[in-house]
CSV table of C-alpha atoms and ligand atoms in Angstrom, one decimal:
chain,number,residue,atom,x,y,z
A,1054,MET,CA,-13.7,15.4,17.0
A,1055,ASN,CA,-16.4,12.7,17.4
A,1056,ILE,CA,-15.0,9.4,17.1
A,1057,SER,CA,-17.7,7.3,17.8
A,1058,ALA,CA,-19.9,6.0,15.6
A,1059,GLU,CA,-19.2,6.4,12.0
A,1060,HIS,CA,-15.4,5.2,12.6
A,1061,LYS,CA,-15.1,1.7,12.4
A,1062,PHE,CA,-10.9,0.8,13.1
A,1063,ASP,CA,-9.4,-2.4,13.6
A,1064,ASN,CA,-7.3,-0.6,16.2
A,1065,GLU,CA,-8.9,2.7,17.9
A,1066,ASP,CA,-5.8,3.1,19.8
A,1067,ARG,CA,-6.6,6.9,20.8
A,1068,VAL,CA,-3.7,10.0,19.9
A,1069,ILE,CA,-2.3,12.6,19.9
A,1070,LEU,CA,-0.2,14.1,17.0
A,1071,VAL,CA,2.3,16.0,17.2
A,1072,LYS,CA,4.1,19.0,14.7
A,1073,ARG,CA,6.9,21.4,15.3
A,1074,THR,CA,6.9,24.1,12.5
A,1075,LEU,CA,10.4,26.4,11.7
A,1076,PRO,CA,9.9,29.7,12.2
A,1077,ASN,CA,9.3,31.6,8.9
A,1078,SER,CA,7.5,28.6,7.1
A,1079,ASP,CA,4.5,29.3,4.9
A,1080,PRO,CA,1.1,28.7,6.9
A,1081,GLU,CA,-0.7,26.9,3.9
A,1082,ARG,CA,1.9,24.4,3.6
A,1083,GLU,CA,2.7,23.7,7.3
A,1084,GLU,CA,-1.9,22.8,7.2
A,1085,ASN,CA,-1.6,20.8,4.3
A,1086,LEU,CA,1.6,18.6,6.0
A,1087,PHE,CA,-0.3,18.5,9.1
A,1088,LYS,CA,-3.5,17.3,7.0
A,1089,GLU,CA,-1.0,14.3,6.3
A,1090,LEU,CA,-0.4,13.6,9.5
A,1091,ARG,CA,-4.3,12.8,10.4
A,1092,GLU,CA,-4.7,10.8,7.2
A,1093,LEU,CA,-1.7,8.8,8.1
A,1094,ALA,CA,-3.1,8.5,11.6
A,1095,ARG,CA,-6.3,7.5,10.2
A,1096,ALA,CA,-4.7,5.1,7.7
A,1097,ALA,CA,-3.2,3.2,10.5
A,1098,GLY,CA,-6.1,3.1,12.2
A,1099,TYR,CA,-6.0,5.4,15.1
A,1100,VAL,CA,-7.8,8.0,16.4
A,1101,PRO,CA,-6.6,11.4,17.0
A,1102,VAL,CA,-7.7,12.9,20.3
A,1103,GLY,CA,-5.6,16.3,20.4
A,1104,GLU,CA,-3.9,17.9,18.3
A,1105,LEU,CA,-0.9,20.0,19.1
A,1106,THR,CA,1.9,22.2,17.4
A,1107,GLN,CA,4.7,24.8,18.2
A,1108,THR,CA,6.1,27.3,16.1
A,1109,ARG,CA,10.2,26.8,17.1
A,1110,TYR,CA,14.0,25.6,16.6
A,1111,PRO,CA,14.2,21.9,17.1
A,1112,ASP,CA,15.2,21.5,21.5
A,1113,SER,CA,17.6,18.9,21.2
A,1114,ARG,CA,16.5,16.6,24.0
A,1115,TYR,CA,12.7,16.4,24.2
A,1116,GLN,CA,12.2,18.3,19.6
A,1117,LEU,CA,9.7,21.1,21.7
A,1118,GLY,CA,9.7,23.2,24.4
A,1119,ARG,CA,10.2,22.0,27.5
A,1120,GLY,CA,7.1,23.6,29.1
A,1121,LYS,CA,5.1,22.5,25.5
A,1122,ILE,CA,6.3,18.8,26.4
A,1123,GLU,CA,4.3,19.4,30.0
A,1124,GLU,CA,1.8,20.3,28.1
A,1125,LEU,CA,1.9,17.0,25.8
A,1126,ALA,CA,1.8,15.4,29.0
A,1127,GLU,CA,-1.5,16.9,30.3
A,1128,LEU,CA,-2.7,16.8,27.4
A,1129,VAL,CA,-2.3,12.3,27.5
A,1130,ARG,CA,-3.3,12.4,31.3
A,1131,SER,CA,-6.9,14.4,30.1
A,1132,THR,CA,-7.9,12.6,26.7
A,1133,GLY,CA,-6.6,9.3,28.1
A,1134,ALA,CA,-4.3,9.2,25.3
A,1135,GLU,CA,-2.6,5.9,24.4
A,1136,LYS,CA,0.5,7.6,22.1
A,1137,VAL,CA,1.9,10.4,20.8
A,1138,ILE,CA,2.3,11.0,17.2
A,1139,PHE,CA,4.9,13.5,15.8
A,1140,TYR,CA,5.7,14.0,12.3
A,1141,ASN,CA,9.1,15.1,13.2
A,1142,LYS,CA,12.4,13.0,12.9
A,1143,LEU,CA,12.9,12.1,16.4
A,1144,SER,CA,16.2,11.1,17.3
A,1145,THR,CA,16.5,8.3,20.3
A,1146,THR,CA,17.3,10.8,23.0
A,1147,GLN,CA,13.7,12.3,22.0
A,1148,LEU,CA,12.0,9.4,21.9
A,1149,PHE,CA,13.3,8.4,25.4
A,1150,ASN,CA,12.8,12.0,26.6
A,1151,ILE,CA,9.1,12.0,25.6
A,1152,SER,CA,8.4,8.7,26.6
A,1153,GLU,CA,9.2,9.1,30.2
A,1154,ILE,CA,7.2,12.8,30.7
A,1155,CYS,CA,3.9,11.9,28.8
A,1156,GLY,CA,4.0,8.2,30.2
A,1157,CYS,CA,3.2,6.6,26.6
A,1158,GLN,CA,4.2,5.7,24.2
A,1159,VAL,CA,6.2,7.6,21.1
A,1160,ILE,CA,6.6,7.4,17.8
A,1161,ASP,CA,7.7,9.7,14.4
A,1162,LYS,CA,6.5,10.0,10.8
A,1163,PHE,CA,8.0,7.3,9.6
A,1164,GLN,CA,7.6,4.7,12.2
A,1165,LEU,CA,3.6,5.7,11.9
A,1166,ILE,CA,4.7,4.8,7.9
A,1167,LEU,CA,6.0,1.7,8.8
A,1168,GLU,CA,3.0,0.7,10.7
A,1169,ILE,CA,0.6,1.4,8.1
A,1170,PHE,CA,3.3,-0.9,5.1
A,1171,ALA,CA,3.0,-3.8,7.9
A,1172,LYS,CA,-0.8,-3.8,7.9
A,1173,ARG,CA,-1.2,-3.4,4.5
A,1174,ALA,CA,2.3,-5.9,3.8
A,1175,THR,CA,0.0,-9.0,1.8
A,1176,THR,CA,2.6,-10.7,-0.3
A,1177,HIS,CA,5.3,-12.7,2.2
A,1178,ARG,CA,7.8,-10.6,-0.8
A,1179,SER,CA,6.1,-7.7,1.1
A,1180,LYS,CA,6.3,-8.2,4.6
A,1181,LEU,CA,10.3,-9.2,4.9
A,1182,GLN,CA,10.3,-5.9,3.2
A,1183,VAL,CA,8.4,-4.2,5.6
A,1184,GLU,CA,10.1,-5.8,8.3
A,1185,LEU,CA,13.6,-5.2,6.3
A,1186,ALA,CA,13.2,-1.5,6.6
A,1187,ARG,CA,12.1,-1.3,10.4
A,1188,LEU,CA,15.4,-3.4,11.6
A,1189,LYS,CA,17.0,-0.9,9.3
A,1190,TYR,CA,15.5,1.9,10.7
A,1191,GLU,CA,16.3,0.6,14.2
A,1192,VAL,CA,20.4,-0.7,13.7
A,1193,PRO,CA,21.6,2.9,14.8
A,1194,ARG,CA,18.5,3.7,17.6
A,1195,ALA,CA,19.8,0.3,19.0
A,1196,ARG,CA,23.5,1.4,20.7
A,1197,ALA,CA,22.1,4.7,21.7
A,1198,ILE,CA,19.3,2.7,23.8
A,1199,VAL,CA,21.6,1.2,25.3
A,1200,SER,CA,23.6,3.7,26.5
A,1201,LEU,CA,21.1,5.7,27.3
A,1202,LEU,CA,19.7,3.1,29.6
A,1203,LYS,CA,23.5,2.7,30.9
A,1204,LYS,CA,23.4,6.4,32.1
A,1205,GLU,CA,20.0,6.4,33.3
A,1206,GLU,CA,21.8,3.5,35.1
A,1207,ARG,CA,18.9,1.2,35.3
A,1208,ALA,CA,18.3,-1.8,37.2
A,1209,GLY,CA,18.7,-5.3,35.7
A,1210,PHE,CA,21.2,-3.8,33.0
A,1211,MET,CA,23.8,-5.9,34.1
A,1212,GLY,CA,27.1,-6.3,31.5
A,1213,LEU,CA,25.4,-4.2,29.4
A,1214,GLY,CA,29.3,-3.9,27.7
A,1215,ASP,CA,27.4,-7.7,26.1
A,1216,TYR,CA,23.6,-6.3,26.0
A,1217,GLU,CA,24.6,-3.5,23.6
A,1218,ASP,CA,27.0,-5.4,21.1
A,1219,SER,CA,24.6,-8.4,21.7
A,1220,TYR,CA,21.4,-6.4,20.5
A,1221,GLU,CA,23.3,-5.1,17.8
A,1222,HIS,CA,25.1,-8.0,16.3
A,1223,ASP,CA,21.0,-9.7,16.5
A,1224,LEU,CA,19.4,-7.3,14.5
A,1225,LYS,CA,22.3,-7.3,11.3
A,1226,LYS,CA,22.0,-10.8,11.8
A,1227,ARG,CA,17.9,-10.7,11.0
A,1228,ILE,CA,18.8,-7.9,8.5
A,1229,ALA,CA,20.9,-10.1,7.0
A,1230,ARG,CA,18.9,-13.4,7.0
A,1231,ILE,CA,15.9,-11.4,5.2
A,1232,GLU,CA,17.4,-10.0,2.6
A,1233,SER,CA,18.7,-13.3,1.4
A,1234,GLU,CA,15.0,-14.9,2.0
A,1235,LEU,CA,13.5,-11.3,-0.1
A,1236,GLU,CA,16.1,-13.5,-3.0
A,1237,SER,CA,13.8,-16.5,-2.8
A,1238,ALA,CA,9.9,-14.9,-2.3
A,1239,LYS,CA,9.6,-13.4,-5.5
A,1240,LYS,CA,9.2,-17.0,-7.1
A,1241,ASP,CA,6.0,-16.4,-4.4
A,1242,ASP,CA,4.2,-14.2,-5.5
A,1243,GLU,CA,4.4,-15.0,-9.0
A,1244,SER,CA,3.4,-18.4,-8.7
A,1245,LEU,CA,0.5,-17.0,-6.8
A,1246,ARG,CA,-0.6,-14.6,-9.9
A,1247,ALA,CA,-0.1,-17.7,-12.1
A,1248,PHE,CA,-2.0,-19.3,-9.6
A,1249,ARG,CA,-4.9,-16.3,-9.9
A,1250,HIS,CA,-4.9,-16.4,-13.9
A,1251,MET,CA,-4.9,-20.3,-13.9
A,1252,LYS,CA,-8.8,-20.3,-12.3
A,1253,GLY,CA,-9.9,-18.0,-14.5
A,1254,PHE,CA,-9.6,-15.0,-12.2
A,1255,SER,CA,-8.0,-10.6,-13.8
A,1256,LEU,CA,-6.5,-9.2,-11.3
A,1257,ILE,CA,-8.0,-5.5,-11.2
A,1258,SER,CA,-5.8,-3.0,-8.2
A,1259,LEU,CA,-7.0,0.2,-7.3
A,1260,ALA,CA,-4.5,2.7,-6.9
A,1261,GLY,CA,-3.7,6.3,-5.7
A,1262,TYR,CA,-2.7,8.5,-2.7
A,1263,THR,CA,-3.9,8.0,0.9
A,1264,ASN,CA,-7.3,9.8,0.9
A,1265,ALA,CA,-8.3,9.6,-2.1
A,1266,GLY,CA,-11.1,7.3,-1.8
A,1267,LYS,CA,-10.0,3.9,-2.9
A,1268,SER,CA,-11.7,1.8,0.3
A,1269,THR,CA,-14.3,3.9,-0.4
A,1270,LEU,CA,-14.7,2.9,-3.6
A,1271,PHE,CA,-13.8,-0.2,-3.4
A,1272,ASN,CA,-16.8,-1.3,-1.0
A,1273,ALA,CA,-19.0,0.3,-3.5
A,1274,ILE,CA,-17.9,-2.2,-6.2
A,1275,VAL,CA,-18.5,-5.2,-4.6
A,1276,ASN,CA,-21.9,-4.0,-3.0
A,1277,GLU,CA,-22.2,-3.5,-6.4
A,1278,SER,CA,-21.5,-6.8,-8.3
A,1279,VAL,CA,-22.1,-9.9,-7.5
A,1280,GLU,CA,-19.2,-11.6,-5.1
A,1281,VAL,CA,-17.5,-15.2,-6.5
A,1282,LYS,CA,-17.3,-17.2,-3.1
A,1283,ASP,CA,-13.3,-18.2,-2.8
A,1284,MET,CA,-12.8,-18.2,0.4
A,1285,LEU,CA,-8.7,-19.6,-1.0
A,1286,PHE,CA,-8.4,-15.2,-2.0
A,1287,THR,CA,-9.7,-13.7,0.9
A,1288,THR,CA,-7.6,-15.6,2.9
A,1289,LEU,CA,-4.7,-15.6,1.1
A,1290,VAL,CA,-4.7,-11.4,0.9
A,1291,PRO,CA,-7.2,-9.7,3.2
A,1292,MET,CA,-7.8,-7.0,0.4
A,1293,THR,CA,-8.7,-8.9,-2.3
A,1294,ARG,CA,-12.3,-10.1,-3.3
A,1295,ALA,CA,-13.2,-12.6,-6.0
A,1296,LEU,CA,-16.5,-10.9,-8.0
A,1297,ASP,CA,-18.1,-11.4,-11.4
A,1298,LEU,CA,-18.2,-8.9,-13.5
A,1299,GLY,CA,-21.0,-9.6,-16.2
A,1300,GLY,CA,-19.4,-13.1,-16.6
A,1301,ARG,CA,-15.8,-12.3,-16.0
A,1302,LYS,CA,-14.3,-13.1,-13.0
A,1303,ALA,CA,-12.1,-10.8,-11.4
A,1304,LEU,CA,-10.6,-10.1,-8.1
A,1305,LEU,CA,-10.3,-6.8,-7.1
A,1306,THR,CA,-7.5,-5.4,-4.8
A,1307,ASP,CA,-6.9,-2.6,-2.3
A,1308,THR,CA,-4.0,-1.4,-1.9
A,1309,VAL,CA,-1.9,1.6,0.6
A,1310,GLY,CA,-2.3,4.9,-0.5
A,1311,PHE,CA,1.2,7.0,-2.2
A,1312,ILE,CA,2.5,8.8,0.4
A,1313,GLU,CA,4.0,11.8,-0.6
A,1314,ASP,CA,8.1,12.5,-0.2
A,1315,LEU,CA,9.3,9.4,1.7
A,1316,PRO,CA,12.4,8.8,2.8
A,1317,HIS,CA,14.7,6.6,0.2
A,1318,TRP,CA,15.0,3.5,3.1
A,1319,LEU,CA,11.2,3.5,2.9
A,1320,VAL,CA,10.9,3.2,-0.7
A,1321,ASP,CA,11.9,-0.5,-1.5
A,1322,ALA,CA,9.7,-0.8,1.5
A,1323,PHE,CA,6.2,1.1,-0.6
A,1324,LYS,CA,6.7,-0.4,-3.6
A,1325,SER,CA,6.5,-4.1,-2.0
A,1326,THR,CA,3.8,-3.1,-0.5
A,1327,LEU,CA,2.1,-2.2,-4.1
A,1328,GLU,CA,3.4,-5.8,-5.7
A,1329,GLU,CA,0.0,-6.3,-6.3
A,1330,ILE,CA,-0.3,-3.1,-8.6
A,1331,PHE,CA,2.1,-4.1,-10.7
A,1332,LEU,CA,0.8,-7.9,-11.0
A,1333,SER,CA,-2.1,-6.0,-12.3
A,1334,ASP,CA,-4.0,-7.0,-15.7
A,1335,LEU,CA,-5.7,-3.4,-14.8
A,1336,ILE,CA,-5.2,-0.6,-12.8
A,1337,LEU,CA,-7.6,1.9,-11.4
A,1338,LEU,CA,-5.8,5.1,-10.4
A,1339,VAL,CA,-8.2,7.0,-7.8
A,1340,VAL,CA,-7.7,10.7,-8.0
A,1341,ASP,CA,-9.7,13.1,-5.4
A,1342,ALA,CA,-11.1,15.3,-7.8
A,1343,SER,CA,-11.9,17.7,-5.0
A,1344,GLU,CA,-8.5,18.8,-4.3
A,1345,LYS,CA,-7.0,21.9,-6.4
A,1346,PRO,CA,-5.9,20.8,-10.0
A,1347,GLU,CA,-2.2,21.8,-9.3
A,1348,THR,CA,-2.9,19.1,-6.4
A,1349,ILE,CA,-4.5,16.3,-8.5
A,1350,LEU,CA,-2.5,17.3,-11.9
A,1351,GLN,CA,1.0,16.8,-9.2
A,1352,LYS,CA,-0.9,13.5,-7.3
A,1353,LEU,CA,-1.9,12.0,-11.3
A,1354,SER,CA,2.3,12.5,-12.7
A,1355,THR,CA,3.7,11.4,-9.2
A,1356,SER,CA,1.4,8.6,-9.6
A,1357,HIS,CA,2.4,7.9,-13.4
A,1358,ASP,CA,6.4,8.3,-11.6
A,1359,THR,CA,5.4,5.4,-9.7
A,1360,LEU,CA,3.9,3.2,-11.8
A,1361,TRP,CA,5.3,3.4,-15.8
A,1362,ASP,CA,8.5,1.4,-15.2
A,1363,ARG,CA,6.8,-1.0,-13.9
A,1364,ILE,CA,3.2,-2.2,-15.7
A,1365,GLN,CA,4.3,-1.7,-19.3
A,1366,GLY,CA,0.8,-2.8,-21.2
A,1367,VAL,CA,-1.6,-2.9,-18.4
A,1368,PRO,CA,-4.5,-0.4,-18.7
A,1369,VAL,CA,-6.0,2.1,-16.5
A,1370,ILE,CA,-8.6,4.1,-15.8
A,1371,THR,CA,-7.8,7.2,-14.0
A,1372,VAL,CA,-11.3,7.8,-11.4
A,1373,LEU,CA,-12.4,10.8,-10.7
A,1374,ASN,CA,-13.7,10.4,-7.1
A,1375,LYS,CA,-15.7,12.9,-4.4
A,1376,THR,CA,-17.8,14.3,-7.9
A,1377,ASP,CA,-20.5,14.8,-5.2
A,1378,LEU,CA,-18.6,17.9,-3.9
A,1379,LEU,CA,-18.1,19.7,-7.0
A,1380,ASP,CA,-20.5,21.3,-10.1
A,1381,LYS,CA,-20.9,20.9,-13.8
A,1382,SER,CA,-19.0,23.8,-14.0
A,1383,GLU,CA,-16.3,23.4,-11.8
A,1384,LEU,CA,-15.4,19.7,-13.0
A,1385,ASP,CA,-15.3,21.4,-16.5
A,1386,SER,CA,-12.6,23.8,-14.8
A,1387,ILE,CA,-11.0,20.9,-13.8
A,1388,MET,CA,-10.6,18.6,-17.4
A,1389,GLU,CA,-9.1,21.4,-19.2
A,1390,GLN,CA,-6.0,21.5,-16.2
A,1391,ILE,CA,-5.5,18.0,-16.0
A,1392,GLY,CA,-7.2,16.3,-19.3
A,1393,TYR,CA,-3.9,15.7,-20.8
A,1394,MET,CA,-2.8,13.3,-18.3
A,1395,ALA,CA,-6.8,11.8,-18.2
A,1396,PRO,CA,-8.2,11.7,-21.3
A,1397,ASN,CA,-11.2,9.6,-20.9
A,1398,PRO,CA,-11.5,10.0,-16.7
A,1399,ALA,CA,-14.3,7.9,-14.4
A,1400,PHE,CA,-16.6,10.5,-12.9
A,1401,VAL,CA,-17.8,8.8,-9.6
A,1402,SER,CA,-18.9,9.4,-6.1
A,1403,ALA,CA,-18.0,6.2,-4.0
A,1404,LYS,CA,-20.0,7.6,-1.6
A,1405,GLU,CA,-22.9,8.2,-3.0
A,1406,GLY,CA,-23.3,5.1,-5.6
A,1407,ILE,CA,-23.0,7.6,-8.7
A,1408,GLY,CA,-21.2,6.9,-11.6
A,1409,MET,CA,-20.5,2.8,-10.5
A,1410,THR,CA,-22.8,1.7,-13.7
A,1411,ALA,CA,-20.7,3.9,-15.8
A,1412,LEU,CA,-17.0,3.1,-14.1
A,1413,LYS,CA,-18.4,-0.9,-14.3
A,1414,ALA,CA,-19.1,-0.4,-18.1
A,1415,GLU,CA,-15.0,0.9,-18.1
A,1416,ILE,CA,-13.6,-2.3,-16.3
A,1417,ILE,CA,-15.3,-4.5,-18.5
A,1418,ARG,CA,-14.2,-2.8,-21.5
A,1419,HIS,CA,-10.7,-2.6,-20.5
A,1420,LEU,CA,-10.1,-6.3,-19.3
A,1421,PRO,CA,-7.9,-8.4,-20.9
A,1422,ALA,CA,-9.8,-10.3,-23.6
A,1423,TRP,CA,-10.5,-14.1,-23.4
A,1424,SER,CA,-10.9,-16.8,-25.9
A,1425,PHE,CA,-11.7,-20.5,-25.9
A,1426,CYS,CA,-9.8,-22.2,-28.6
A,1427,PRO,CA,-8.5,-26.7,-28.6
A,1428,LEU,CA,-5.0,-27.0,-29.4
A,1429,SER,CA,-2.7,-30.6,-29.4
A,1430,LEU,CA,0.3,-31.0,-28.4
A,1431,PRO,CA,2.6,-33.4,-29.2
A,1432,ASN,CA,2.9,-36.5,-26.1
A,1433,SER,CA,6.6,-35.8,-25.5
A,1434,GLU,CA,8.3,-33.9,-22.5
A,1435,LYS,CA,7.9,-30.5,-23.9
A,1436,GLY,CA,4.2,-30.9,-24.9
A,1437,MET,CA,3.9,-31.4,-21.3
A,1438,SER,CA,5.8,-28.4,-20.4
A,1439,LEU,CA,4.0,-26.5,-22.5
A,1440,LEU,CA,0.9,-28.0,-20.7
A,1441,SER,CA,2.0,-27.2,-17.9
A,1442,TRP,CA,2.3,-23.8,-18.7
A,1443,LEU,CA,-1.2,-23.6,-20.1
A,1444,TYR,CA,-2.7,-25.0,-16.2
A,1445,GLU,CA,-0.9,-21.7,-15.3
A,1446,GLU,CA,-2.2,-19.4,-17.5
A,1447,GLY,CA,-5.9,-20.5,-18.3
A,1448,ILE,CA,-8.2,-22.8,-17.7
A,1449,VAL,CA,-7.9,-26.5,-19.1
A,1450,HIS,CA,-11.6,-27.4,-19.9
A,1451,ARG,CA,-10.8,-31.3,-20.7
A,1452,VAL,CA,-7.6,-32.8,-21.8
A,1453,GLU,CA,-6.6,-35.8,-23.4
A,1454,TYR,CA,-4.0,-38.1,-23.6
A,1455,GLY,CA,-3.3,-40.2,-27.3
A,1456,GLU,CA,-1.2,-39.8,-29.7
A,1457,ARG,CA,-1.3,-36.1,-28.7
A,1458,ILE,CA,-2.4,-34.4,-26.8
A,1459,LEU,CA,-6.1,-32.4,-26.9
A,1460,VAL,CA,-6.8,-29.5,-24.5
A,1461,ASP,CA,-10.2,-27.8,-24.6
A,1462,TYR,CA,-9.0,-24.6,-23.3
A,1463,GLU,CA,-9.8,-21.2,-22.5
A,1464,ALA,CA,-7.4,-18.0,-21.5
A,1465,ARG,CA,-6.2,-14.6,-22.0
A,1466,THR,CA,-6.0,-14.3,-25.8
A,1467,GLU,CA,-2.7,-13.0,-25.9
A,1468,ILE,CA,-2.0,-16.9,-23.9
A,1469,ILE,CA,-4.2,-18.7,-27.0
A,1470,ASN,CA,-1.9,-16.8,-29.5
A,1471,ARG,CA,1.9,-17.5,-27.8
A,1472,ALA,CA,0.7,-20.9,-27.5
A,1473,GLN,CA,-0.4,-21.3,-31.4
A,1474,ALA,CA,2.7,-19.7,-32.4
A,1475,LEU,CA,4.8,-22.3,-30.6
A,1476,LEU,CA,2.4,-24.8,-31.8
A,1477,GLU,CA,3.2,-24.0,-35.4
A,1478,PRO,CA,6.4,-25.5,-36.8
A,1479,ARG,CA,5.5,-29.2,-35.3
A,1480,GLU,CA,2.1,-28.7,-37.2
A,1481,ASP,CA,3.9,-29.3,-40.2
B,59,GTP,N1,-17.6,13.5,0.0
B,59,GTP,C1,-17.2,12.3,-0.4
B,59,GTP,N2,-15.9,11.6,0.2
B,59,GTP,C2,-15.1,10.8,-0.1
B,59,GTP,C3,-15.7,10.4,-0.7
B,59,GTP,N3,-14.5,8.6,-0.8
B,59,GTP,C4,-14.5,8.8,-0.2
B,59,GTP,N4,-14.6,9.9,0.1
B,59,GTP,C5,-14.4,9.7,2.1
B,59,GTP,O1,-12.9,10.3,2.5
B,59,GTP,C6,-11.7,10.0,2.8
B,59,GTP,C7,-11.0,8.8,2.4
B,59,GTP,O2,-12.1,7.7,1.9
B,59,GTP,P1,-10.9,6.2,1.8
B,59,GTP,O3,-11.5,4.8,1.0
B,59,GTP,O4,-10.8,5.5,3.0
B,59,GTP,O5,-9.7,6.4,0.8
B,59,GTP,P2,-8.6,5.9,0.7
B,59,GTP,O6,-7.9,5.9,-0.2
B,59,GTP,O7,-8.9,4.3,1.0
B,59,GTP,O8,-7.5,6.1,1.8
B,59,GTP,P3,-6.0,5.3,2.4
B,59,GTP,O9,-6.4,4.6,2.6
B,59,GTP,O10,-5.5,5.6,3.6
B,59,GTP,O11,-5.1,5.0,1.4
B,59,GTP,C8,-13.1,8.9,3.6
B,59,GTP,O12,-13.1,10.2,4.7
B,59,GTP,C9,-14.4,8.9,2.9
B,59,GTP,O13,-15.5,8.7,3.7
B,59,GTP,C10,-16.6,10.3,-2.3
B,59,GTP,O14,-17.2,10.1,-3.3
B,59,GTP,N5,-17.4,11.6,-1.4
B,60,MG,MG1,-7.9,2.7,2.5
């Protein structure tokens, strides 16, 4: 595998990917699951330098057979890998034994997913949620780790009984603290959205499965657009760029990819990393058009299920990406099969920059309409609170305090309509 020029990871740790497969399992499905592991490792910023699989029932001490583990240890040595990533869930005993033999850190798929979420969590709330999932994953292991160390009679672990209690106690205390912090964190994120709207930005996010090409499309759109220099946003949310789209200011955000078959304890953390999407004015749902139509359909349907209950009224543009890998008749055949779920998709190749002009026009067309309007508010406590709401939702160009408060105001049309409706009874 070429690990030189084309990869630009911020992590670059070399890893070995490992999967144990049950006898009699479907080889095509197994290959897809391994592919998913490669994509997850890539998404976390790792560079896979070796792969190992074995077909057998799980071994309670090593997950794989003892001989295979020796082979893995040799592979770690010869490639200089810094970490081993197992597709299979590992017990604490297995983690401990394998890392002893391989002489490096060992993690399983769930810890890998947690690492990805931790990297992608942008809001305070989503960071807390990811940390919470991590601590909860740790609790059942805490006791096991301590008893393993005891059994091995590690030096330096005197008074382990106390240590055991305090470690678990400490984890539980941290969990309780985060849970209570989460209660109040919601407000911060909502005020972040208000703050962006206040400066006249519409919020656009890129959603879709891992490997669909969201980040490539993100870069393609940024390259094709004029960037609005706004350091503040870039600092607040690293995966966000401020753009000028045909005179309209927008914040484009790349998000973490959807992942299939998440265990229930990871779902809250996952959804919290999607918070950016739920706060958006427009969603670009990116789909890899080079996959089989059945796969595309199934991914579209899972994406809709994930998004639907939280995004009522928010327009979604389905973007069929990687069209450079297909010819016209293949595209037609895909559309025949998936057209009912994505009636008017944008066809692009983010990599080749094809279809970008049409996509941009489509984006601009779907941005929530803004309008300009002079408003006259009563100069009272009620008027002042209405004014502060106006500040949150749009741009106050001019404000003049007199018998009434006169405001030159620009905002989403929906906000102007609401403001006018609130003012009407007082106009009589
Ligand atoms: N042929 C082709 N490959 C593409 C295109 N867009 C992206 N890719 C490739 O698809 C792979 C995944 O692209 P990314 O942009 O990293 O995908 P992503 O959706 O951001 O993935 P995650 O961040 O892991 O969720 C990369 O190898 C890209 O080079 C395209 O239009 N055509
Ligand atoms: Mg990406």
